[in-house]
Amino acid sequence: MTLNLCVLTPNRIVWDSEVKEIILSTNSGQIGVLPNHAPIATAVDIGILRIRLNDQWLTMALMGGFARIGNNEITVLVNDAEKSSDIDPEEAQQTLEIAEAALRKAEGKRQTIEANLALRRARTRVEAINAIS
Amino acid sequence: MAMAALRRESRRFVPFVSSPNPINAFRSTIAPTEEQVGLGVRSISTQVVRNRMKSVKNIQKITKAMKMVAASKLRAIQVRAENSRGLWQPFTALLGDTPSVNVKKNVIVTISSDKGLCGGINSTSVKISRALHKLNSGPDTECKYVILGEKGKAQLIRDSKKDIELIMTELQKNFLNYTQVSVVADDILKNVEFDALRIVFNKFASVVSFLPTTATVLSPEIVERESEAGGKIGDLDSYEIEGGETKSEVLQNLAEFQFSCVMFNAVLENACSEQGARMSAMDSSSRNAGDMLDRLTLTYNRTRQASITTELIEIISGASALEG
């Protein structure tokens, strides 16, 4: 019994094939999904999605969205998604540093919130590269 | 050489037939040419026909170029539209698309193009919007418009000015991407009160077929109401909703996300349809110009031959008068 996973972003389909297990980050923590999971609809936070195919784990950075799990079909709709193999470590590290600097300089509530979001996105991308386990 | 000189001289005495309305005079010259030649007057000079041929040929070149530009733009945007189609399907699978839902506050979002010369797609969108408006305005329900695009604005502002809530134009000036559309969607959500949003656009079925479509997005309260009533949305209850403090908060986020995804797809599909319609409109225009050019060439040749014959007659009769 395998799960059918679909990861979609507005610009393209990032992933569409069968997997054995996934670990998803939601607002209320990480949830692991195995075949025959109960149907749930959940919001996905800016975080990492881990996919297991036959004892091999793949990481993907997701930038927030929704997930629907039901009947061994998982649909994840996110604003943006990147496979860890597609992220350049140097560039991700640089983006992280720029985001941290921007957060320190941010003034006003709106800028702080935006800087926070940018920081979380950058941090997720760096984590996606480091966490290959 | 002498013939050419004579022809040039004679042109000065030709009465100018084609003055006030050139189009009509054009058609009428084909018939009276024969009788007027018989009277010894060259009816329409070849110069006029040649000018007209030049302008028609220019039009043909321009429309052919416009068609090729539209074809290349279509290719670029078609790929993105097809990629974005997968985005709204899960929402429809989860929440259903119920155009027949009975709500108090309807908002019709009409998506149209900014530039013209694209066939009839804007008129069909406006026609459908007006029909929806009529269907949905009753004693206790109200219906408002949100318009995207210049052409829709021009048509709807004439008779439905008081019902228009928000107008946005020049969306395609910067490259269309999801962030921009989600900002637009955010704007609409903030400023317009709605129970149900009906997005009217032209779905790109193929290069020659554009189907006017309506996509319905319900506000979270209505989703809750309908899910209790059962039916397609009733399945929503079987899902355990996680991720957020309360179910209604998640549903609200879901509805907003659904709206921006559906809008993104609708805007892309409409842009595709616009380019496709422009391609076919410019194609038929170039073909028309080609036909006109053929007819004009025939007239030109006939006029040229008639004037040569008349000059010959004059010369010969003049020469024979001199001899005898």
XYZ file of N, CA, C and O in Angstrom, chain B residues 145-273:
516
model
N -20.248 44.198 -8.988
C -19.218 43.838 -9.948
C -17.841 44.216 -9.427
O -17.666 45.247 -8.789
N -16.881 43.370 -9.765
C -15.481 43.776 -9.656
C -14.905 43.537 -11.037
O -15.047 42.451 -11.590
N -14.297 44.555 -11.619
C -13.876 44.423 -13.012
C -12.362 44.463 -13.118
O -11.721 45.344 -12.543
N -11.820 43.510 -13.879
C -10.393 43.529 -14.156
C -10.213 43.696 -15.653
O -10.673 42.874 -16.422
N -9.580 44.774 -16.097
C -9.349 44.931 -17.527
C -10.118 46.097 -18.107
O -11.267 46.355 -17.755
N -9.484 46.779 -19.042
C -10.063 47.996 -19.611
C -11.332 47.741 -20.402
O -12.289 48.509 -20.339
N -11.319 46.664 -21.196
C -12.447 46.457 -22.107
C -13.733 46.160 -21.345
O -14.809 46.624 -21.709
N -13.609 45.350 -20.300
C -14.791 45.075 -19.501
C -15.297 46.339 -18.840
O -16.500 46.609 -18.759
N -14.345 47.151 -18.360
C -14.720 48.398 -17.691
C -15.478 49.279 -18.661
O -16.537 49.829 -18.334
N -14.977 49.407 -19.904
C -15.633 50.292 -20.868
C -17.064 49.855 -21.128
O -17.968 50.680 -21.246
N -17.273 48.533 -21.200
C -18.630 48.074 -21.522
C -19.560 48.144 -20.331
O -20.721 48.481 -20.465
N -19.044 47.803 -19.141
C -19.964 47.719 -18.009
C -20.207 49.059 -17.350
O -21.178 49.243 -16.648
N -19.302 50.014 -17.582
C -19.447 51.268 -16.860
C -20.595 52.072 -17.436
O -21.134 52.970 -16.788
N -21.000 51.700 -18.670
C -22.054 52.469 -19.308
C -23.394 52.297 -18.615
O -24.101 53.255 -18.378
N -23.748 51.045 -18.292
C -25.089 50.884 -17.750
C -25.141 50.361 -16.330
O -26.187 50.341 -15.723
N -24.013 49.905 -15.789
C -24.082 49.348 -14.428
C -23.161 50.094 -13.507
O -22.556 49.516 -12.616
N -23.045 51.404 -13.679
C -22.023 52.138 -12.946
C -22.203 52.034 -11.444
O -21.243 51.949 -10.696
N -23.454 52.025 -10.989
C -23.629 52.072 -9.536
C -23.345 50.727 -8.890
O -23.175 50.637 -7.693
N -23.292 49.653 -9.704
C -23.088 48.344 -9.107
C -21.629 47.933 -9.055
O -21.317 46.852 -8.609
N -20.746 48.797 -9.549
C -19.356 48.404 -9.634
C -18.647 48.773 -8.342
O -18.691 49.916 -7.905
N -17.985 47.780 -7.755
C -17.282 48.038 -6.503
C -15.833 48.430 -6.735
O -15.321 49.349 -6.129
N -15.177 47.663 -7.605
C -13.726 47.825 -7.719
C -13.324 47.617 -9.167
O -13.854 46.737 -9.840
N -12.410 48.454 -9.667
C -11.929 48.277 -11.040
C -10.412 48.202 -11.015
O -9.762 49.016 -10.369
N -9.863 47.219 -11.722
C -8.398 47.146 -11.808
C -7.994 46.938 -13.255
O -8.514 46.060 -13.923
N -7.075 47.740 -13.737
C -6.653 47.590 -15.130
C -5.139 47.452 -15.201
O -4.438 47.659 -14.233
N -4.684 47.106 -16.404
C -3.243 46.995 -16.665
C -2.588 45.966 -15.775
O -1.554 46.204 -15.169
N -3.227 44.782 -15.717
C -2.637 43.719 -14.917
C -1.457 43.099 -15.624
O -0.552 42.581 -15.004
N -1.492 43.107 -16.976
C -0.479 42.364 -17.700
C 0.750 43.186 -17.984
O 1.648 42.741 -18.663
N 0.776 44.391 -17.430
C 1.927 45.253 -17.732
C 3.211 44.627 -17.186
O 4.217 44.544 -17.859
N 3.143 44.192 -15.903
C 4.277 43.433 -15.367
C 3.942 41.983 -15.589
O 2.802 41.614 -15.716
N 4.967 41.177 -15.603
C 4.771 39.767 -15.858
C 3.785 39.184 -14.849
O 3.918 39.391 -13.671
N 2.818 38.444 -15.341
C 1.797 37.886 -14.451
C 2.382 36.809 -13.572
O 2.857 35.804 -14.067
N 2.364 37.000 -12.267
C 2.779 35.883 -11.432
C 1.868 35.783 -10.224
O 1.031 36.639 -9.976
N 2.053 34.713 -9.474
C 1.111 34.391 -8.431
C 1.082 35.453 -7.344
O 0.032 35.764 -6.786
N 2.243 36.019 -7.046
C 2.286 37.026 -5.970
C 1.401 38.206 -6.321
O 0.621 38.692 -5.500
N 1.510 38.646 -7.582
C 0.724 39.803 -7.987
C -0.766 39.512 -7.898
O -1.551 40.314 -7.384
N -1.149 38.319 -8.379
C -2.568 37.982 -8.355
C -3.057 37.808 -6.931
O -4.191 38.170 -6.614
N -2.196 37.280 -6.064
C -2.676 37.109 -4.695
C -2.836 38.447 -4.005
O -3.716 38.616 -3.152
N -2.044 39.444 -4.419
C -2.248 40.790 -3.864
C -3.583 41.357 -4.337
O -4.345 41.949 -3.566
N -3.878 41.128 -5.617
C -5.164 41.580 -6.144
C -6.312 40.903 -5.412
O -7.298 41.536 -5.014
N -6.166 39.582 -5.217
C -7.210 38.824 -4.530
C -7.384 39.353 -3.108
O -8.510 39.499 -2.611
N -6.275 39.649 -2.469
C -6.310 40.201 -1.125
C -7.082 41.511 -1.082
O -7.909 41.757 -0.210
N -6.798 42.364 -2.061
C -7.488 43.638 -2.199
C -8.992 43.444 -2.268
O -9.773 44.105 -1.584
N -9.391 42.518 -3.144
C -10.821 42.267 -3.314
C -11.423 41.758 -2.012
O -12.487 42.207 -1.585
N -10.721 40.825 -1.371
C -11.275 40.249 -0.150
C -11.444 41.297 0.923
O -12.386 41.277 1.700
N -10.501 42.252 0.962
C -10.567 43.252 2.028
C -11.682 44.251 1.792
O -12.352 44.665 2.716
N -11.856 44.659 0.517
C -12.732 45.785 0.271
C -14.158 45.411 -0.080
O -15.020 46.263 -0.097
N -14.386 44.165 -0.422
C -15.718 43.820 -0.902
C -16.315 42.777 0.016
O -15.694 41.771 0.310
N -17.558 43.030 0.437
C -18.243 42.030 1.253
C -18.915 41.030 0.346
O -19.608 41.423 -0.580
N -18.767 39.787 0.623
C -19.398 38.837 -0.282
C -19.781 37.579 0.469
O -19.171 37.232 1.469
N -20.756 36.903 -0.065
C -21.059 35.552 0.389
C -20.586 34.551 -0.640
O -20.227 33.432 -0.305
N -20.671 34.963 -1.899
C -20.202 34.082 -2.968
C -19.560 34.939 -4.044
O -20.081 35.981 -4.415
N -18.426 34.483 -4.530
C -17.730 35.193 -5.593
C -17.858 34.393 -6.861
O -17.531 33.217 -6.872
N -18.317 35.034 -7.925
C -18.404 34.310 -9.193
C -17.404 34.948 -10.149
O -17.536 36.094 -10.529
N -16.434 34.165 -10.532
C -15.398 34.682 -11.418
C -15.767 34.298 -12.845
O -15.935 33.115 -13.147
N -15.891 35.293 -13.720
C -16.260 35.038 -15.111
C -15.021 35.255 -15.978
O -14.427 36.319 -15.952
N -14.660 34.215 -16.732
C -13.488 34.361 -17.601
C -13.668 33.457 -18.810
O -14.625 32.708 -18.891
N -12.736 33.533 -19.754
C -12.785 32.671 -20.940
C -11.773 31.566 -20.785
O -10.578 31.818 -20.751
N -12.242 30.360 -20.711
C -11.327 29.237 -20.528
C -10.743 28.850 -21.876
O -11.428 28.816 -22.888
N -9.459 28.569 -21.856
C -8.756 28.288 -23.101
C -8.875 26.801 -23.388
O -8.150 25.992 -22.836
N -9.803 26.408 -24.269
C -9.951 24.986 -24.582
C -8.983 24.575 -25.681
O -8.335 23.546 -25.613
N -8.885 25.414 -26.729
C -7.901 25.132 -27.771
C -7.657 26.450 -28.490
O -8.261 27.460 -28.161
N -6.811 26.421 -29.505
C -6.454 27.684 -30.141
C -7.647 28.315 -30.845
O -7.666 29.511 -31.097
N -8.656 27.507 -31.159
C -9.804 28.120 -31.831
C -11.032 28.168 -30.946
O -12.051 28.700 -31.348
N -10.971 27.598 -29.736
C -12.191 27.592 -28.946
C -11.945 28.145 -27.563
O -11.064 27.706 -26.837
N -12.735 29.164 -27.203
C -12.612 29.796 -25.895
C -13.980 29.729 -25.245
O -14.930 30.309 -25.738
N -14.078 29.000 -24.120
C -15.378 28.800 -23.507
C -15.544 29.749 -22.342
O -14.746 29.731 -21.420
N -16.589 30.571 -22.348
C -16.837 31.419 -21.185
C -17.234 30.557 -20.002
O -18.110 29.706 -20.107
N -16.528 30.750 -18.887
C -16.722 29.891 -17.710
C -16.955 30.735 -16.476
O -16.512 31.873 -16.391
N -17.657 30.117 -15.513
C -17.821 30.762 -14.213
C -17.262 29.852 -13.150
O -17.578 28.672 -13.111
N -16.451 30.410 -12.271
C -15.951 29.637 -11.140
C -16.521 30.282 -9.878
O -16.454 31.490 -9.717
N -17.069 29.444 -9.000
C -17.708 30.011 -7.807
C -16.869 29.725 -6.577
O -16.485 28.584 -6.339
N -16.604 30.754 -5.809
C -15.863 30.594 -4.556
C -16.760 31.101 -3.442
O -17.283 32.205 -3.508
N -16.930 30.277 -2.416
C -17.834 30.678 -1.340
C -17.051 31.206 -0.159
O -15.931 30.787 0.095
N -17.690 32.103 0.549
C -17.036 32.609 1.755
C -17.123 31.545 2.839
O -17.986 30.677 2.790
N -16.215 31.611 3.830
C -16.154 30.516 4.810
C -17.447 30.271 5.574
O -17.770 29.129 5.891
N -18.205 31.344 5.834
C -19.445 31.110 6.588
C -20.417 30.274 5.780
O -21.097 29.390 6.311
N -20.449 30.579 4.457
C -21.376 29.818 3.615
C -20.905 28.379 3.489
O -21.716 27.453 3.430
N -19.571 28.197 3.488
C -19.070 26.827 3.411
C -19.525 26.043 4.628
O -19.956 24.891 4.516
N -19.471 26.683 5.786
C -19.916 25.995 6.999
C -21.384 25.660 6.900
O -21.814 24.560 7.222
N -22.140 26.632 6.406
C -23.588 26.426 6.304
C -23.894 25.273 5.365
O -24.698 24.393 5.676
N -23.205 25.275 4.223
C -23.487 24.232 3.241
C -22.994 22.876 3.720
O -23.575 21.845 3.401
N -21.891 22.878 4.480
C -21.370 21.573 4.891
C -22.325 20.930 5.874
O -22.416 19.708 5.951
N -23.034 21.764 6.625
C -24.019 21.159 7.513
C -25.222 20.667 6.733
O -25.872 19.713 7.122
N -25.486 21.334 5.618
C -26.653 20.928 4.840
C -26.408 19.625 4.097
O -27.345 18.998 3.641
N -25.170 19.228 3.984
C -24.915 17.961 3.294
C -24.586 18.192 1.837
O -24.424 19.299 1.385
N -24.473 17.144 1.122
C -24.126 17.289 -0.286
C -22.625 17.191 -0.447
O -21.927 16.651 0.393
N -22.100 17.772 -1.499
C -20.674 17.628 -1.787
C -19.837 18.207 -0.662
O -18.869 17.611 -0.221
N -20.236 19.393 -0.209
C -19.412 20.033 0.809
C -19.575 19.312 2.135
O -18.761 19.453 3.033
N -20.650 18.518 2.247
C -20.837 17.758 3.476
C -19.685 16.806 3.733
O -19.383 16.476 4.876
N -19.024 16.405 2.634
C -17.881 15.514 2.810
C -16.783 16.175 3.610
O -15.917 15.500 4.147
N -16.813 17.498 3.632
C -15.770 18.242 4.335
C -15.727 17.850 5.791
O -14.679 17.810 6.410
N -16.899 17.513 6.315
C -16.948 17.179 7.722
C -16.195 15.900 8.038
O -15.753 15.699 9.166
N -16.115 15.033 7.039
C -15.435 13.773 7.315
C -13.949 13.998 7.511
O -13.249 13.141 8.033
N -13.472 15.187 7.085
C -12.065 15.484 7.288
C -11.874 16.152 8.630
O -12.606 17.047 9.008
N -10.863 15.717 9.329
C -10.556 16.369 10.595
C -9.682 17.569 10.275
O -8.636 17.443 9.652
N -10.109 18.715 10.708
C -9.380 19.922 10.336
C -8.334 20.225 11.396
O -8.644 20.323 12.568
N -7.124 20.385 10.954
C -6.048 20.665 11.904
C -5.308 21.909 11.490
O -5.453 22.392 10.393
N -4.482 22.354 12.391
C -3.595 23.438 11.975
C -4.235 24.790 12.171
O -4.622 25.446 11.212
N -4.349 25.230 13.347
C -5.008 26.523 13.573
C -5.816 26.393 14.841
O -6.019 25.311 15.356
N -6.255 27.512 15.338
C -6.961 27.447 16.619
C -8.319 26.800 16.461
O -8.668 25.854 17.139
N -9.076 27.326 15.516
C -10.433 26.807 15.364
C -10.663 26.391 13.937
O -9.930 26.758 13.025
N -11.737 25.655 13.760
C -12.070 25.179 12.421
C -12.376 26.364 11.505
O -11.981 26.374 10.333
N -13.048 27.386 12.040
C -13.439 28.483 11.161
C -12.227 29.268 10.697
O -12.197 29.777 9.583
N -11.191 29.330 11.538
C -10.002 30.062 11.104
C -9.329 29.343 9.942
O -8.925 29.964 8.954
N -9.254 28.011 10.067
C -8.653 27.248 8.971
C -9.485 27.378 7.708
O -8.971 27.531 6.601
N -10.823 27.318 7.895
C -11.693 27.428 6.725
C -11.534 28.779 6.062
O -11.567 28.886 4.837
N -11.333 29.814 6.871
C -11.178 31.131 6.271
C -9.893 31.199 5.455
O -9.874 31.692 4.330
N -8.807 30.672 6.039
C -7.555 30.654 5.285
C -7.707 29.846 4.005
O -7.203 30.224 2.950
N -8.414 28.734 4.152
C -8.608 27.867 2.986
C -9.363 28.603 1.898
O -9.006 28.544 0.729
N -10.440 29.327 2.308
C -11.238 30.032 1.306
C -10.413 31.111 0.620
O -10.496 31.296 -0.603
N -9.576 31.820 1.399
C -8.760 32.856 0.776
C -7.752 32.270 -0.196
O -7.525 32.784 -1.287
N -7.145 31.161 0.226
C -6.170 30.509 -0.643
C -6.855 30.019 -1.913
O -6.332 30.144 -3.019
N -8.063 29.464 -1.737
C -8.781 28.961 -2.895
C -9.057 30.100 -3.862
O -8.873 29.961 -5.075
N -9.493 31.242 -3.309
C -9.809 32.361 -4.168
C -8.590 32.800 -4.963
O -8.670 33.012 -6.175
N -7.447 32.930 -4.296
C -6.296 33.420 -5.052
C -5.820 32.393 -6.074
O -5.410 32.770 -7.175
N -5.930 31.088 -5.763
C -5.521 30.079 -6.751
C -6.443 30.101 -7.957
O -5.996 30.041 -9.107
N -7.765 30.182 -7.681
C -8.718 30.176 -8.792
C -8.549 31.431 -9.644
O -8.594 31.378 -10.869
N -8.299 32.553 -8.968
C -8.073 33.802 -9.706
C -6.860 33.701 -10.603
O -6.864 34.155 -11.746
N -5.786 33.125 -10.061
C -4.550 33.009 -10.836
C -4.806 32.222 -12.106
O -4.436 32.624 -13.211
N -5.477 31.068 -11.926
C -5.777 30.253 -13.098
C -6.677 31.004 -14.074
O -6.453 30.972 -15.286
N -7.687 31.718 -13.528
C -8.626 32.410 -14.398
C -7.931 33.500 -15.196
O -8.167 33.656 -16.406
N -7.046 34.243 -14.530
C -6.365 35.331 -15.228
C -5.469 34.776 -16.331
O -5.428 35.298 -17.449
N -4.764 33.680 -16.039
C -3.895 33.088 -17.057
C -4.702 32.556 -18.234
O -4.338 32.752 -19.389
N -5.823 31.874 -17.919
C -6.632 31.316 -19.005
C -7.206 32.421 -19.867
O -7.272 32.318 -21.090
N -7.614 33.512 -19.223
C -8.172 34.603 -19.993
C -7.117 35.236 -20.880
O -7.401 35.604 -22.025
N -5.903 35.342 -20.363
C -4.825 35.904 -21.182
C -4.551 35.006 -22.390
O -4.346 35.494 -23.503
N -4.565 33.690 -22.170
C -4.390 32.748 -23.284
C -5.483 32.931 -24.318
O -5.222 32.990 -25.528
N -6.741 33.008 -23.828
C -7.860 33.150 -24.758
C -7.741 34.444 -25.533
O -8.062 34.501 -26.721
